[in-house]
XYZ file of C-alpha atoms in Angstrom:
693
model
C -92.324 -172.827 51.739
C -91.886 -169.233 52.824
C -95.243 -167.713 53.568
C -96.000 -163.996 53.987
C -96.490 -164.611 57.706
C -93.111 -163.168 58.438
C -94.075 -159.802 56.952
C -94.454 -156.859 59.283
C -97.958 -155.722 60.139
C -96.968 -152.361 58.655
C -96.143 -153.979 55.313
C -98.103 -152.282 52.528
C -98.953 -155.693 51.032
C -101.018 -156.450 54.142
C -101.896 -153.013 55.516
C -103.507 -151.403 52.451
C -105.872 -154.285 51.589
C -106.850 -154.470 55.270
C -107.722 -150.761 55.304
C -109.929 -151.179 52.236
C -111.561 -154.270 53.733
C -112.295 -152.364 56.963
C -114.532 -149.978 55.012
C -116.164 -152.794 53.024
C -117.070 -154.493 56.302
C -119.252 -151.487 57.226
C -122.057 -153.188 55.302
C -124.909 -153.976 57.756
C -124.959 -157.670 56.811
C -121.312 -157.962 57.831
C -121.914 -156.152 61.117
C -124.773 -158.508 61.982
C -122.184 -161.271 62.545
C -120.782 -159.409 65.562
C -123.597 -158.379 67.960
C -121.327 -156.314 70.222
C -119.970 -154.200 67.384
C -123.464 -154.041 65.879
C -124.525 -151.977 68.911
C -121.628 -149.598 68.273
C -122.580 -149.508 64.579
C -126.194 -148.569 65.377
C -124.959 -145.971 67.873
C -122.716 -144.492 65.184
C -125.638 -144.186 62.770
C -127.845 -142.627 65.455
C -125.246 -140.054 66.544
C -124.575 -139.193 62.896
C -128.258 -138.384 62.517
C -128.115 -136.279 65.712
C -125.037 -134.452 64.367
C -126.854 -133.603 61.122
C -129.809 -132.340 63.125
C -127.494 -130.218 65.300
C -126.020 -128.590 62.193
C -129.461 -127.709 60.885
C -131.242 -126.654 64.072
C -130.860 -126.462 67.798
C -130.078 -129.813 69.376
C -129.686 -131.509 72.743
C -125.904 -130.886 72.771
C -123.380 -128.686 70.958
C -122.884 -129.762 67.346
C -119.039 -130.087 67.614
C -119.419 -132.425 70.585
C -121.967 -134.659 68.826
C -119.875 -134.725 65.650
C -116.768 -135.689 67.612
C -118.620 -138.488 69.426
C -120.078 -139.742 66.140
C -116.706 -139.754 64.394
C -115.008 -141.692 67.176
C -117.805 -144.225 67.286
C -117.301 -144.801 63.558
C -113.562 -145.116 64.217
C -114.333 -147.757 66.858
C -116.247 -149.818 64.293
C -113.550 -149.288 61.652
C -110.748 -150.266 64.038
C -112.573 -153.500 64.915
C -113.113 -154.190 61.209
C -109.452 -153.423 60.565
C -108.319 -155.921 63.210
C -110.356 -158.693 61.607
C -109.347 -157.656 58.079
C -105.681 -157.627 59.083
C -105.883 -161.190 60.394
C -107.816 -162.320 57.331
C -105.352 -160.484 55.105
C -102.492 -162.548 56.470
C -104.450 -165.737 55.804
C -105.307 -164.570 52.295
C -101.635 -163.801 51.703
C -100.869 -167.405 52.646
C -103.541 -168.605 50.230
C -102.057 -166.430 47.482
C -98.645 -167.992 48.075
C -100.196 -171.438 47.829
C -101.955 -170.555 44.588
C -98.594 -169.632 43.115
C -97.466 -173.196 43.793
C -100.301 -174.557 41.653
C -99.296 -175.277 38.093
C -101.374 -176.707 35.268
C -98.702 -178.901 33.717
C -98.814 -181.392 30.891
C -99.253 -184.939 32.151
C -98.346 -188.258 30.528
C -101.576 -190.188 30.921
C -101.294 -193.964 30.476
C -104.141 -196.004 29.039
C -102.964 -198.927 31.207
C -100.918 -199.051 34.462
C -97.743 -200.213 32.684
C -94.551 -198.436 31.724
C -94.857 -199.581 28.101
C -98.503 -198.521 27.779
C -99.611 -195.886 25.283
C -99.103 -192.330 26.554
C -101.413 -189.389 25.986
C -100.296 -185.813 26.689
C -103.096 -184.031 28.593
C -103.471 -181.035 30.879
C -103.058 -181.897 34.549
C -106.314 -180.110 35.386
C -108.242 -182.602 33.237
C -107.131 -185.632 35.253
C -109.787 -187.332 37.378
C -109.683 -189.875 40.156
C -108.524 -193.250 38.884
C -106.434 -191.961 35.971
C -102.888 -193.303 35.702
C -99.943 -191.075 34.782
C -96.239 -191.554 34.228
C -93.944 -189.033 35.928
C -90.277 -189.045 34.968
C -87.181 -187.194 36.136
C -87.648 -183.439 35.749
C -91.475 -183.637 35.572
C -93.814 -181.722 37.857
C -96.328 -183.935 39.634
C -99.619 -182.821 38.037
C -102.009 -183.883 40.813
C -102.200 -185.840 44.055
C -101.951 -189.589 43.755
C -100.519 -192.895 44.942
C -97.431 -194.525 43.481
C -98.378 -197.934 42.067
C -95.091 -198.738 40.344
C -91.504 -197.491 40.461
C -89.442 -195.451 42.881
C -88.221 -191.876 42.575
C -86.601 -189.016 44.459
C -89.089 -186.158 44.847
C -88.485 -182.500 45.667
C -91.331 -181.394 47.972
C -89.893 -177.983 48.856
C -92.802 -176.241 47.101
C -95.101 -177.741 49.744
C -93.020 -178.339 52.856
C -90.204 -175.813 52.484
C -87.647 -178.590 53.064
C -84.925 -178.673 50.399
C -83.910 -182.310 51.026
C -85.613 -184.651 48.531
C -87.670 -187.612 49.723
C -88.136 -191.113 48.334
C -91.550 -192.117 47.052
C -92.147 -195.725 46.034
C -94.929 -198.214 45.467
C -96.193 -200.018 48.554
C -95.626 -199.087 52.184
C -96.504 -195.846 53.899
C -94.527 -193.510 51.644
C -96.337 -194.000 48.377
C -98.204 -190.696 48.035
C -97.199 -187.702 45.932
C -98.613 -184.185 45.991
C -99.415 -181.985 43.026
C -96.847 -179.214 42.528
C -93.853 -181.262 43.694
C -91.086 -182.325 41.289
C -89.555 -185.710 40.475
C -85.758 -185.404 40.533
C -84.663 -188.869 39.455
C -85.978 -192.160 38.063
C -89.693 -192.601 37.300
C -92.977 -193.509 38.967
C -96.427 -194.512 37.786
C -99.106 -192.741 39.818
C -102.819 -193.416 40.152
C -104.697 -190.112 40.634
C -106.523 -190.097 43.980
C -108.582 -186.881 43.696
C -110.893 -185.105 41.291
C -110.276 -181.545 40.030
C -110.603 -179.033 42.865
C -110.050 -181.669 45.554
C -106.243 -181.747 45.469
C -104.175 -181.173 48.592
C -103.178 -177.660 47.495
C -106.842 -176.803 46.869
C -107.705 -177.998 50.368
C -104.801 -176.023 51.836
C -106.002 -172.849 50.136
C -109.530 -173.373 51.442
C -108.216 -174.112 54.944
C -106.259 -170.882 55.273
C -109.036 -168.614 54.009
C -109.854 -166.871 57.273
C -113.090 -165.410 55.920
C -114.580 -168.910 55.753
C -113.549 -169.823 59.284
C -116.322 -171.209 61.466
C -116.599 -170.064 65.059
C -115.262 -172.521 67.596
C -117.351 -173.749 70.578
C -115.423 -171.645 73.099
C -115.689 -168.629 70.824
C -119.442 -169.145 70.516
C -119.729 -169.435 74.303
C -117.727 -166.240 74.776
C -119.846 -164.470 72.154
C -122.989 -165.441 74.076
C -121.457 -164.046 77.271
C -120.530 -160.781 75.529
C -124.028 -160.462 74.070
C -125.550 -161.069 77.504
C -123.354 -158.388 79.056
C -124.208 -155.997 76.231
C -127.952 -156.556 76.746
C -127.600 -155.946 80.490
C -125.726 -152.668 79.885
C -128.232 -151.710 77.180
C -131.146 -152.129 79.594
C -129.265 -150.264 82.315
C -128.460 -147.385 79.964
C -132.000 -147.165 78.588
C -133.374 -146.985 82.153
C -131.217 -143.924 82.845
C -133.267 -141.737 80.494
C -136.620 -141.927 82.382
C -134.694 -141.834 85.646
C -133.049 -138.609 84.453
C -136.450 -137.130 83.464
C -137.891 -137.961 86.872
C -134.889 -136.505 88.709
C -135.066 -133.226 86.808
C -138.822 -132.886 87.398
C -138.575 -133.847 91.065
C -135.552 -131.694 91.841
C -136.533 -128.844 89.554
C -132.955 -128.404 88.457
C -130.311 -129.920 86.225
C -130.669 -131.230 82.692
C -132.005 -134.384 81.148
C -129.136 -136.578 80.014
C -128.739 -136.354 76.238
C -129.059 -139.269 73.824
C -125.495 -138.634 72.651
C -124.174 -139.094 76.168
C -126.262 -142.233 76.737
C -124.973 -143.783 73.506
C -121.409 -142.909 74.484
C -121.986 -144.465 77.905
C -123.425 -147.641 76.380
C -120.555 -148.049 73.904
C -117.976 -147.551 76.640
C -119.647 -150.002 79.016
C -120.197 -152.932 76.657
C -117.099 -155.118 76.024
C -116.169 -153.517 72.699
C -112.459 -154.299 73.066
C -112.792 -158.074 73.037
C -115.843 -157.841 70.765
C -113.729 -156.075 68.161
C -110.768 -158.447 68.479
C -112.497 -161.813 68.926
C -112.537 -162.796 65.251
C -108.970 -161.596 64.758
C -107.743 -163.835 67.605
C -109.329 -166.916 66.022
C -108.023 -166.218 62.520
C -104.561 -165.437 63.896
C -104.526 -168.797 65.712
C -104.918 -170.591 62.391
C -102.219 -168.359 60.895
C -99.786 -169.331 63.645
C -100.484 -172.982 62.835
C -99.633 -172.235 59.219
C -96.447 -170.522 60.333
C -95.499 -173.791 62.031
C -96.126 -175.520 58.674
C -99.310 -177.144 59.945
C -102.552 -176.969 57.995
C -105.630 -177.012 60.231
C -108.965 -177.992 58.699
C -110.770 -175.494 60.916
C -110.440 -173.171 63.867
C -112.265 -175.861 65.838
C -109.212 -178.138 65.521
C -106.870 -175.357 66.666
C -109.013 -174.638 69.704
C -109.302 -178.331 70.539
C -105.492 -178.473 70.573
C -105.527 -175.912 73.361
C -107.972 -177.991 75.403
C -106.182 -181.332 75.009
C -105.958 -183.534 78.104
C -104.078 -186.550 76.697
C -101.235 -186.761 74.157
C -100.540 -190.045 72.373
C -96.980 -190.035 71.044
C -95.137 -192.602 68.941
C -91.845 -193.673 70.446
C -89.716 -193.826 67.306
C -88.921 -190.438 65.847
C -90.917 -188.560 68.472
C -89.501 -189.542 71.842
C -86.379 -191.280 70.547
C -84.105 -190.294 67.674
C -85.378 -193.176 65.569
C -82.229 -195.301 65.234
C -80.589 -197.207 68.057
C -77.129 -195.946 68.846
C -74.113 -197.340 70.661
C -74.130 -196.187 74.263
C -71.594 -198.330 76.187
C -68.852 -200.959 75.903
C -68.894 -203.991 78.249
C -65.549 -205.835 77.996
C -65.240 -209.553 78.676
C -63.158 -210.647 81.712
C -59.476 -209.893 81.128
C -60.179 -207.408 78.319
C -59.726 -203.665 78.660
C -62.584 -201.432 77.558
C -60.307 -199.559 75.149
C -59.288 -202.838 73.490
C -62.955 -203.747 73.012
C -63.705 -200.304 71.574
C -60.776 -200.572 69.137
C -61.887 -203.950 67.751
C -65.554 -202.883 67.674
C -64.879 -199.768 65.611
C -62.663 -201.678 63.165
C -65.342 -204.366 62.768
C -67.931 -201.650 62.143
C -66.134 -199.797 59.356
C -68.036 -201.781 56.714
C -71.365 -201.360 58.530
C -73.150 -198.452 56.846
C -76.203 -198.651 59.074
C -76.782 -195.831 61.604
C -76.081 -198.341 64.382
C -72.716 -199.315 62.868
C -71.664 -195.713 62.368
C -72.636 -194.916 65.959
C -70.158 -197.561 67.234
C -67.323 -195.878 65.334
C -68.368 -192.480 66.696
C -68.595 -193.766 70.294
C -65.126 -195.339 70.122
C -63.703 -192.142 68.678
C -65.326 -189.924 71.303
C -64.537 -192.153 74.308
C -60.967 -193.165 73.463
C -60.001 -190.948 70.506
C -59.614 -194.107 68.408
C -59.325 -193.845 64.655
C -58.786 -196.464 61.987
C -55.110 -197.163 61.456
C -54.291 -196.557 57.809
C -51.216 -198.841 57.707
C -53.016 -201.825 59.238
C -55.912 -201.439 56.783
C -53.730 -202.016 53.712
C -54.902 -205.215 52.054
C -57.832 -205.574 54.438
C -60.944 -207.441 53.320
C -64.114 -205.780 54.595
C -67.214 -207.803 55.401
C -70.253 -205.596 54.960
C -73.214 -205.886 57.265
C -76.249 -207.696 55.884
C -79.628 -208.602 57.303
C -78.952 -212.256 56.489
C -75.658 -212.619 58.368
C -76.449 -209.918 60.996
C -72.691 -209.345 61.210
C -70.042 -207.047 59.864
C -66.280 -207.142 60.150
C -62.876 -206.959 58.543
C -60.112 -209.470 57.781
C -56.757 -207.817 58.477
C -53.435 -209.110 57.049
C -51.639 -210.900 59.896
C -48.672 -213.260 59.456
C -49.929 -216.327 57.558
C -53.645 -216.185 58.409
C -55.712 -213.015 58.383
C -56.946 -211.581 61.657
C -60.764 -211.825 61.577
C -62.639 -209.142 63.507
C -66.405 -209.527 63.755
C -69.291 -207.697 65.375
C -72.899 -208.851 65.320
C -75.900 -210.144 67.195
C -75.271 -212.683 69.948
C -76.954 -215.465 67.965
C -74.965 -214.722 64.817
C -71.655 -214.608 66.687
C -72.541 -217.848 68.513
C -73.099 -219.591 65.169
C -69.838 -218.137 63.875
C -67.887 -219.440 66.903
C -69.445 -222.883 66.649
C -67.572 -223.353 63.382
C -64.390 -223.411 65.455
C -65.842 -225.432 68.328
C -66.086 -222.389 70.593
C -68.907 -220.524 72.318
C -69.655 -217.355 74.286
C -68.180 -217.218 77.808
C -70.805 -217.335 80.605
C -69.901 -213.811 81.767
C -70.510 -212.417 78.266
C -73.782 -214.365 77.929
C -74.918 -212.868 81.249
C -74.069 -209.353 79.991
C -76.047 -210.033 76.805
C -79.072 -211.106 78.869
C -78.857 -208.059 81.138
C -78.722 -205.660 78.172
C -81.664 -207.412 76.494
C -83.742 -207.303 79.699
C -83.471 -203.525 79.932
C -84.744 -203.145 76.376
C -81.438 -202.490 74.595
C -79.762 -204.455 71.806
C -76.499 -206.342 72.600
C -73.834 -206.781 69.897
C -70.971 -209.175 70.580
C -67.440 -208.367 69.363
C -64.751 -211.002 68.659
C -61.129 -210.933 67.572
C -60.652 -214.235 65.728
C -62.097 -216.699 68.284
C -61.439 -214.463 71.251
C -64.611 -212.851 72.625
C -63.808 -209.207 73.418
C -67.103 -208.140 74.955
C -70.454 -206.556 74.194
C -71.590 -203.227 72.736
C -74.944 -201.904 73.939
C -77.254 -200.277 71.409
C -80.167 -198.365 72.858
C -82.901 -196.018 71.795
C -81.580 -192.538 72.465
C -84.199 -190.288 73.999
C -84.206 -186.859 72.381
C -82.513 -184.130 74.337
C -84.904 -181.869 76.231
C -87.924 -184.110 75.623
C -88.180 -185.029 79.313
C -88.340 -181.360 80.276
C -91.087 -180.745 77.699
C -93.111 -183.624 79.104
C -92.682 -182.125 82.577
C -94.077 -178.829 81.262
C -97.058 -180.621 79.748
C -97.650 -182.420 83.045
C -97.591 -179.079 84.832
C -100.326 -177.914 82.451
C -102.413 -180.951 83.340
C -101.745 -182.863 80.096
C -101.080 -186.607 80.321
C -98.500 -188.062 77.914
C -98.728 -191.656 76.683
C -96.005 -193.320 74.607
C -97.144 -195.788 71.940
C -94.696 -198.404 70.682
C -94.579 -201.825 69.098
C -91.765 -202.854 71.465
C -92.301 -205.362 74.261
C -93.363 -204.119 77.687
C -89.865 -204.369 79.159
C -88.312 -202.185 76.469
C -91.258 -199.791 76.509
C -91.075 -199.403 80.285
C -87.360 -198.574 80.137
C -87.817 -195.906 77.452
C -90.911 -194.487 79.166
C -89.036 -194.110 82.454
C -86.083 -192.395 80.783
C -88.276 -190.065 78.723
C -90.525 -189.163 81.644
C -93.889 -189.961 80.014
C -96.853 -190.636 82.262
C -97.850 -193.958 80.714
C -97.145 -196.226 77.747
C -98.870 -198.688 75.446
C -96.567 -201.549 74.409
C -96.961 -203.974 71.496
C -99.563 -201.562 70.153
C -101.864 -202.626 67.326
C -104.333 -200.329 65.474
C -107.267 -201.610 67.502
C -105.322 -200.999 70.729
C -104.793 -197.334 69.818
C -108.467 -196.912 68.981
C -109.539 -198.545 72.241
C -107.159 -196.360 74.247
C -108.508 -193.166 72.676
C -112.114 -194.167 73.280
C -111.443 -195.045 76.905
C -110.048 -191.568 77.608
C -112.818 -189.844 75.658
C -115.378 -191.783 77.704
C -113.934 -189.988 80.738
C -114.654 -186.626 79.095
C -111.061 -185.977 77.994
C -109.792 -184.586 74.689
C -107.154 -186.737 72.999
C -104.481 -185.744 70.469
C -102.299 -188.056 68.394
C -100.159 -188.202 65.263
C -100.035 -190.818 62.544
C -98.837 -191.465 59.016
C -99.900 -194.966 58.011
C -103.154 -196.438 56.812
C -103.263 -198.462 60.028
C -103.331 -195.146 61.950
C -106.440 -193.892 60.101
C -109.060 -195.351 62.511
C -107.354 -193.834 65.557
C -106.833 -190.498 63.762
C -110.501 -190.372 62.849
C -111.419 -190.977 66.501
C -108.962 -188.498 68.081
C -110.088 -184.943 68.863
C -106.839 -183.521 67.474
C -105.469 -185.773 64.738
C -102.244 -184.667 63.071
C -101.436 -186.588 59.887
C -97.936 -186.538 58.453
C -97.692 -185.067 54.959
C -95.387 -187.973 54.039
C -98.037 -190.448 55.118
C -100.776 -192.221 53.231
C -103.830 -190.573 51.719
C -106.030 -192.445 54.190
C -104.157 -190.942 57.156
C -104.384 -187.410 55.760
C -108.103 -187.744 55.118
C -108.718 -189.095 58.633
C -106.830 -186.291 60.412
C -108.023 -182.741 61.025
C -104.504 -181.327 60.679
C -101.637 -182.033 58.300
C -98.011 -181.474 59.296
C -96.162 -180.446 56.139
C -92.799 -181.152 57.802
C -93.851 -184.704 58.771
C -92.275 -184.177 62.182
C -93.986 -186.292 64.871
C -92.704 -183.978 67.617
C -94.782 -181.171 66.067
C -97.778 -182.382 68.088
C -96.317 -180.770 71.203
C -95.891 -177.469 69.355
C -99.464 -177.710 68.044
C -100.769 -178.052 71.598
C -98.729 -175.013 72.619
C -100.172 -172.928 69.761
C -103.698 -173.986 70.740
C -102.993 -173.082 74.366
C -101.592 -169.742 73.256
C -104.780 -168.920 71.328
C -106.952 -169.686 74.360
C -104.611 -167.721 76.620
C -104.763 -164.741 74.253
C -108.549 -164.804 74.170
C -108.746 -165.074 77.959
C -106.202 -162.327 78.543
C -107.896 -159.828 76.230
C -111.323 -160.684 77.657
C -110.012 -159.971 81.149
C -108.500 -156.684 79.996
C -111.662 -155.678 78.130
C -113.938 -156.201 81.122
C -111.504 -154.598 83.567
C -110.956 -151.429 81.549
C -114.676 -150.585 81.733
C -114.242 -149.571 85.388
C -112.363 -146.375 84.554
C -115.081 -145.401 82.083
C -117.680 -145.545 84.870
C -115.691 -142.925 86.778
C -115.385 -140.807 83.613
C -118.854 -140.840 82.057
C -121.360 -141.341 84.914
C -120.248 -138.251 86.929
C -120.162 -136.246 83.674
C -123.628 -137.371 82.548
C -125.308 -136.371 85.810
C -123.002 -133.516 86.859
C -125.725 -130.883 86.837
C -128.525 -133.033 88.264
C -126.430 -134.635 91.022
C -123.393 -132.471 91.852
C -122.506 -134.971 94.579
C -121.413 -137.418 91.878
C -118.449 -135.145 91.176
C -116.733 -137.039 93.991
C -116.442 -139.958 91.555
C -114.416 -137.815 89.165
C -111.205 -139.398 90.448
C -109.267 -138.389 87.341
C -110.261 -134.709 87.770
C -111.280 -134.457 84.128
C -111.650 -130.943 82.765
C -115.383 -130.914 81.945
C -118.324 -133.274 81.374
C -117.926 -133.083 77.596
C -114.190 -133.641 77.880
C -114.714 -136.648 80.148
C -117.227 -138.297 77.798
C -115.200 -137.628 74.649
C -111.957 -138.828 76.315
C -113.595 -142.118 77.308
C -114.967 -142.664 73.784
C -111.596 -141.892 72.172
C -109.768 -144.238 74.545
C -112.363 -146.942 73.852
C -111.547 -146.704 70.127
C -107.769 -146.352 70.348
C -107.252 -149.287 72.710
C -108.464 -151.638 69.957
C -105.674 -150.427 67.655
C -103.042 -150.803 70.381
C -104.169 -154.376 71.113
C -104.216 -155.594 67.479
C -100.525 -156.714 67.505
C -101.123 -158.691 70.703
C -104.257 -160.303 69.256
C -102.405 -161.375 66.101
C -99.129 -162.407 67.702
C -100.666 -163.937 70.811
C -99.612 -163.632 74.420
C -96.316 -165.240 75.380
C -96.804 -168.954 75.911
C -95.738 -170.366 79.269
C -96.192 -173.939 80.420
C -98.114 -173.197 83.613
C -101.034 -174.772 85.411
C -104.574 -173.408 85.146
C -104.507 -171.806 88.622
C -101.191 -170.076 87.952
C -102.370 -168.872 84.546
C -105.540 -167.431 86.079
C -103.554 -165.638 88.795
C -101.094 -164.184 86.283
C -103.950 -163.234 83.991
C -105.696 -161.295 86.733
C -102.490 -159.615 87.873
C -101.271 -158.580 84.416
C -104.375 -158.052 82.297
C -106.929 -157.591 85.065
C -104.891 -155.078 87.059
C -103.512 -153.607 83.848
C -107.043 -153.228 82.525
C -107.925 -151.256 85.655
C -104.908 -148.937 85.631
C -104.232 -148.261 81.924
C -107.626 -146.622 81.161
C -107.276 -144.191 84.066
C -103.933 -143.048 82.663
C -105.104 -143.092 79.022
C -108.336 -141.181 79.591
C -106.551 -138.558 81.691
C -103.880 -138.034 79.036
C -106.511 -137.668 76.304
C -108.402 -135.176 78.487
C -105.218 -133.101 78.897
C -104.629 -133.130 75.135
C -108.224 -132.112 74.363
C -108.076 -129.332 76.942
C -104.712 -128.055 75.717
C -105.964 -127.993 72.113
C -109.194 -126.238 73.111
C -111.484 -128.921 71.698
C -113.710 -128.884 74.815
């Protein structure tokens, strides 16, 4: 599915609704949710009242100055609202796209779970849990359910974005269908598994609605810190007023600092930058998950992904390609490797399994061997079957055909025994060696002559070892889970570079492993698709269920991968890390950029009372009013400039915590110190040149 996530931030479909929402969010009840911006909101109201008073009668400061301060404080609130509305607007655009996928179609309801049962045409929206429907080729699946009879090819592109159809059949782990998908061929009988409003699409729409997002634990902790800082600065600012009165009375000169200046000082000192962008960062994190075709139940799950300590990964399909492939030829004594490869590829021509095709490909790539058209005339192919565990071809040759066979060692041994022959000791030893390292040996014969052995092995995905090394560098432990024996598991684990493995894994073993790590205070992430994975998914802190999996797995997980790609778990962790890195980076920048405002506003506020403070005017700002107004304007504009970074996120790098902290301080800490000095000075020059102050 193509979501509006790819749209530019300047797209009118996103920008205009966000602008309207920014003004709607000026309601006091909305502002109460963000204590930091609430202080700015109250300051804006107070300075507006002072500006009205200045227009009517004499006031504490020139009316144009108070009006300018008031306007820019309102802009600060609006810019913060706009950042949040922009992030929510992207989520709402996703929800709108999902709603378009919902269709109220006519369903063929069966009064009994049989193909020949009486059919009733009803609206799909009227179906309830337990109803049984027939879905035939060309029909839209009316609602989520489980296939109880039949098999069909289903187009799930409306949900996953993948054009390739998938097979859904009764029994097994691929027996669920989702409302809005389309049956392309054959028929299936489906038992409805949800009530109206509880379908997968309904849940997806609710999940991506940013306005309903709950704050995550880290976000709550950061909010408490920001509120604490704001209270400290509020008390410090309030204490300046009586201090100013005392100084004027004691010194007999200077002026009492005005309320407008104190409000401007307070707004510039409290962490308004991160306060205004905090919600946007959280909503954008969920949007990035959606962009990766992952539905997160809550922002809590996204954040937990960034804090993960242990990754549990299935071997098949995640670490390995999923099908064993031919990797090497081991000729018998007196046989050349090329001769073995030639016979093996001819004996595999009738083997349509991925393993059989891989033998043909390996022979072609290693020795440029191809089937010989002339020798194949009149050939009798022996297809591979699970019963015989062999494949081959009988080639015309003088009186008797030439019989080429390839199969498991046991099957070939039985075949040779018909002729009173057996495997040579050297070949048997090769078979044992291959089996001991976790691979599968296939023996090749030409009539009764044993040619050698082909090794089939799990092929570790390219680049997966490097990704595991990156995760290790970040302090994340990777554990491979497999049903293979310990010997095979150890071989694959060593080649893939995982930190540990769990062999011959059963559902209770996975659950026990997760609990043991959680008992040590670690967060655990895993993927699953089967009903037997549901207990472990329910226990894991980050549980990614495959969309192709069972209903039980999807209900147990707190994320659903629409692509059903087990490797997606690594990407999910990276997105979670990126969200935490973005929040940390902008918090560092927000706190650091307050320093320049001290040097702008404090000397200006007490310029007449304490001329000595002019030494702190490092930026040589034009006048006290210019200094204060420049700081307030910069404080508002920096929120707008940081919105793209908050929504896109900082660039993800697989680095350790110490390195990330150092880089964070160097880039955003040092940047937060330098940028405001430059920005405030430039604004001061513009204001001076335009004669505003």
